[in-house]
Each structure stands twice: as C-alpha cells, then as structure tokens.
C-alpha cells in the first residue's frame, strides 16, 4: 500500500504519518508539503528514520509538481490534509485559502483521475456546517445538516467538499470525506487555542480570550481522528461523508481555566479581547454514522488527552520555542495588537 499524505508537516497530517508508520510496517508514505509557516520538518523527525517514508516539498495547487509526482510514484490512496487552516488568518487574507484549499484539492483529484482513478480522501471540518446556538444543546451536526459557512476558511473547505462529491458523481472518482471537530494533541501549531494557551501560560504571558469566552467547541484527541481516517480509508463507502467528533463540548473559558489549573498558573493571566469577526458560537458533532458503520469510537477521554498534551508541550519546548521565536512572533503582534483592549 502506498499513500500520498499531503500537509504531513502540519499538526494532524504529522500525527497521521506517525500513526500509520507505527501501525503498518508494510505501508509506504510519501508526504507532499509546501512547508508554509504551519509546516515543520521537525514534526516528522522520527518518520525520516523510517525507510518507508519519503518527503517531497511542493505545492498541491501546482499542477506540474503534482502531475510529476503522480507519474513517478504509484499511489493507492491520496489523503489530503494540506490546507490553510486558521480562521483568523482567513479573515486577514482569504485569497491563499481559496488557492490551497479549493484549487489544491481539485488539482489532486484531477491527478487521481488521470493516473488511474486513485482513491481520494478529503480531510474536512465540522466548520462547513456553520454554527449552532448556545441555548439548544440537543442540536448537533449530522452528515445531512446543510452547509452554511461563516468564515473564508470554512467557505473554502466547504467548496472543496462540494468538488469532491462532484468528482464522485461526475467522474466516478472513489472519494470519501471526513468532517471532524476541533483536534488537540502533540505538534499543534501554537496559534490555535489549546497550544497557544499552554505555551503562553508557560511563559507567564497574557491569555487572549475572544469575546466572553462562552463559545463552545467539541474537542477530539488527534490520535482518535487519525484512527477514524484510517478506518474510512479501508472500510468507508465511496461518495460518503463521515462526521468525526469527540462527544466532548467545552467552552473556551473552561479550557483556558483548566490549562491554568494544570500548570499551576493564576487566572489573572486571562485577558478578554475583542471578539473574532463572525465568530461561530457552538460546534457539536453527531458521530453516530461512523460509530455504527465503521465501529469507530473516540477512545481518549479529555482529562487524559489534555494531560498528555500539556506534558508533550512541557517535554518538547524546543519544538514550540523555535516556532514562537521566528516569523510567528510578528504574526502574533499584528493579529492581537488591535484585539487586546485591556493592555
Ligand atoms: P496545519 O495548519 O497544522 O497544517 C497544514 C499543513 O499543510 C502544513 O504542513 C502546511 O505546510 C501544509 N500546506 C499548506 N498549504 C499547502 C500547499 N499549498 N501545498 C502543500 N502543503 C501545504 O493544519 P491541521 O490542523 O493539521 O489541519 C489538517 C487538515 O485537517 C486541514 O485540512 C484542516 O482543514 C482539517 N481539520 C483540522 C482540524 C483542527 O482542529 N486542526 C479539525 C478538523 C479538520
Ligand atoms: P481555534 O483554535 O482557532 O479553532 P477554530 O476557530 O477553528 O474552532 O479557536 C478555538 C476557539 O477559541 C474559537 O472559539 C476561538 C477561540 N480563541 C480565543 O478565544 N483566543 C485565541 O487566541 C484563539 C486563537 C482562539
């Protein structure tokens, strides 16, 4: 089995590569990654020592690069993790989201079609469903919930989903889509809520909470997401969408307070800042379909997962200190300068 994993130098793709190389000693993986600000070769340090792993630097939206790679390697499955993934950045600069998330997915599917109807899996997000109200806890996203996006990020991911289903219906390309809730775990880029709060708290810096902190996300430990994708690739039904979620809804302020408690840091570090534009209130996934059809279940309880994650950041300071000391520092200054009204 030879897999093309795009975006493998990022958070979830990197975890997926480690998971697959450990589980299947006979799988070969080629990782195609542009190494944007979010891509880190150090995330793949262990994979580089495995003879079944190969890394190629390149852009999924560049047809020539993609076609050359497909002509050279004979892939059995393509799993597309590569994306611009941060909502706040999509608000600042939407264009690159359209190029990578939409055109990039289309270029990959076109190559799958051209080089032998190759199996394609699109890694998507629950954000394509828009948001749910805070006062209706019984409501959850199912695969039949209409697409109703809020941010340029979610609009670009929804567009890629629609294209993926179009390639199935029109060309018979064997495709599947997974729509997962918020992930957390090792190698998570410190611009996202959980790693941002852990790394800033460790440095005794203010913790910027958007709005009133009551927005809710459904958190899933990244390894459980990797297991779900592995199952969908091997047992999923072509042309189907699978929701993946952790049955684990928490408000942002709850998460931030929990992190402070675990790190023994004071709540006075919390700073309420200006809200995100178009901020989605609540995400909640109903994962019944993947649970029933593919026998998947979220195995890591939040208490254990957050403990593992905090310990990972404590034990891997070099990984994130290198990130926050570079270009990322400038991004933080720019993004939060206008937000931090209490500073
Ligand atoms: P990430 O930002 O950590 O990593 C993205 C990776 O893609 C990076 O390595 C980057 O270099 C690479 N990349 C970006 N543009 C590229 C291009 N044009 N060509 C090749 N490589 C490129 O993202 P993540 O959090 O690991 O998310 C992975 C996927 O999962 C994304 O498609 C995202 O939409 C989806 N997703 C993420 C979450 C989450 O909670 N993080 C939840 C659900 C779905
Ligand atoms: P994020 O990790 O960016 O994921 P997403 O927006 O894709 O769900 O944000 C998770 C939640 O945390 C979201 O409601 C926005 C909020 N948030 C903050 O309050 N402060 C921050 O500095 C960041 C990055 C996010």
Coordinates of C-alpha atoms and ligand atoms in Angstrom, one line a residue, residues 6-15 31-40 56-62 80-86 96 99-101 104 122-127 153 157 178-184 187-189 191-192 219-220 222 225 229 244, ligand 1:
X6 CA -0.4 16.0 1.8
X7 CA 0.2 18.5 4.5
X8 CA 2.0 15.9 6.6
X9 CA 4.4 18.5 8.1
X10 CA 1.4 20.1 9.9
X11 CA -0.4 19.1 13.0
X12 CA -2.9 16.3 12.0
X13 CA -1.1 15.1 8.9
X14 CA 2.1 14.7 11.0
X15 CA 0.3 12.7 13.7
X31 CA 4.4 13.3 2.2
X32 CA 3.9 16.3 -0.1
X33 CA 4.0 19.6 1.8
X34 CA 4.7 23.2 0.8
X35 CA 6.2 23.9 4.2
X36 CA 4.3 27.1 4.8
X37 CA 4.6 28.8 8.2
X38 CA 2.5 25.9 9.6
X39 CA 4.7 23.1 8.2
X40 CA 7.5 21.9 10.3
X56 CA 8.7 16.0 -1.1
X57 CA 8.5 19.7 -0.7
X58 CA 5.8 21.1 -3.1
X59 CA 2.5 22.9 -3.5
X60 CA -0.7 20.9 -4.0
X61 CA -2.1 23.7 -6.1
X62 CA 0.8 23.4 -8.6
X80 CA -5.5 15.5 1.6
X81 CA -4.6 17.2 4.9
X82 CA -2.9 20.1 3.2
X83 CA -4.7 23.4 3.9
X84 CA -4.6 26.8 5.2
X85 CA -6.3 26.0 8.5
X86 CA -6.5 29.1 10.7
X96 CA -4.4 31.9 -0.2
X99 CA -5.9 28.7 -3.8
X100 CA -4.7 25.9 -1.4
X101 CA -8.0 24.7 0.0
X104 CA -5.2 22.5 -4.4
X122 CA -10.6 14.7 1.7
X123 CA -9.9 15.8 5.3
X124 CA -12.6 18.3 6.0
X125 CA -14.1 20.0 9.1
X126 CA -17.3 20.5 11.0
X127 CA -17.0 24.2 10.4
X153 CA -11.7 29.3 5.9
X157 CA -13.3 23.9 3.0
X178 CA -14.4 13.2 6.9
X179 CA -15.7 16.2 8.8
X180 CA -14.0 16.4 12.1
X181 CA -14.4 18.6 15.2
X182 CA -11.6 20.6 16.8
X183 CA -8.5 18.4 17.4
X184 CA -5.9 18.8 20.1
X187 CA 2.6 19.1 17.3
X188 CA -0.4 21.5 17.3
X189 CA 0.8 24.9 16.0
X191 CA -1.6 29.9 17.0
X192 CA -4.7 27.6 17.9
X219 CA -12.6 18.6 21.3
X220 CA -11.2 15.4 19.9
X222 CA -5.8 13.9 17.4
X225 CA -9.1 11.4 14.4
X229 CA -9.4 8.4 8.8
X244 CA -16.0 12.6 13.4
Ligands
LIG1 P1 -1.9 22.8 9.9 O1 -2.1 24.2 9.6 O2 -1.3 22.4 11.2 O3 -1.1 22.1 8.7 C1 -1.3 22.3 7.4 C2 -0.1 21.7 6.6 O4 -0.4 21.9 5.2 C3 1.2 22.4 6.9 O5 2.2 21.4 7.0 C4 1.4 23.3 5.6 O6 2.8 23.5 5.3 C5 0.8 22.4 4.5 N1 0.3 23.2 3.4 C6 -0.4 24.4 3.4 N2 -0.6 24.8 2.1 C7 -0.1 23.9 1.3 C8 0.0 23.7 -0.1 N3 -0.5 24.6 -0.9 N4 0.6 22.6 -0.6 C9 1.1 21.7 0.2 N5 1.1 21.8 1.6 C10 0.5 22.8 2.1 O7 -3.4 22.1 9.8 P2 -4.0 20.9 10.6 O8 -4.6 21.5 11.8 O9 -3.1 19.8 10.7 O10 -5.2 20.5 9.7 C11 -5.1 19.5 8.7 C12 -6.4 19.3 7.9 O11 -7.4 19.0 8.9 C13 -6.8 20.6 7.3 O12 -7.4 20.3 6.0 C14 -7.9 21.2 8.2 O13 -8.9 21.9 7.4 C15 -8.5 19.9 8.7 N6 -9.1 20.0 10.1 C16 -8.4 20.5 11.1 C17 -9.0 20.5 12.4 C18 -8.2 21.0 13.6 O14 -8.8 21.0 14.7 N7 -6.9 21.4 13.5 C19 -10.2 20.0 12.6 C20 -10.9 19.5 11.5 C21 -10.3 19.5 10.3

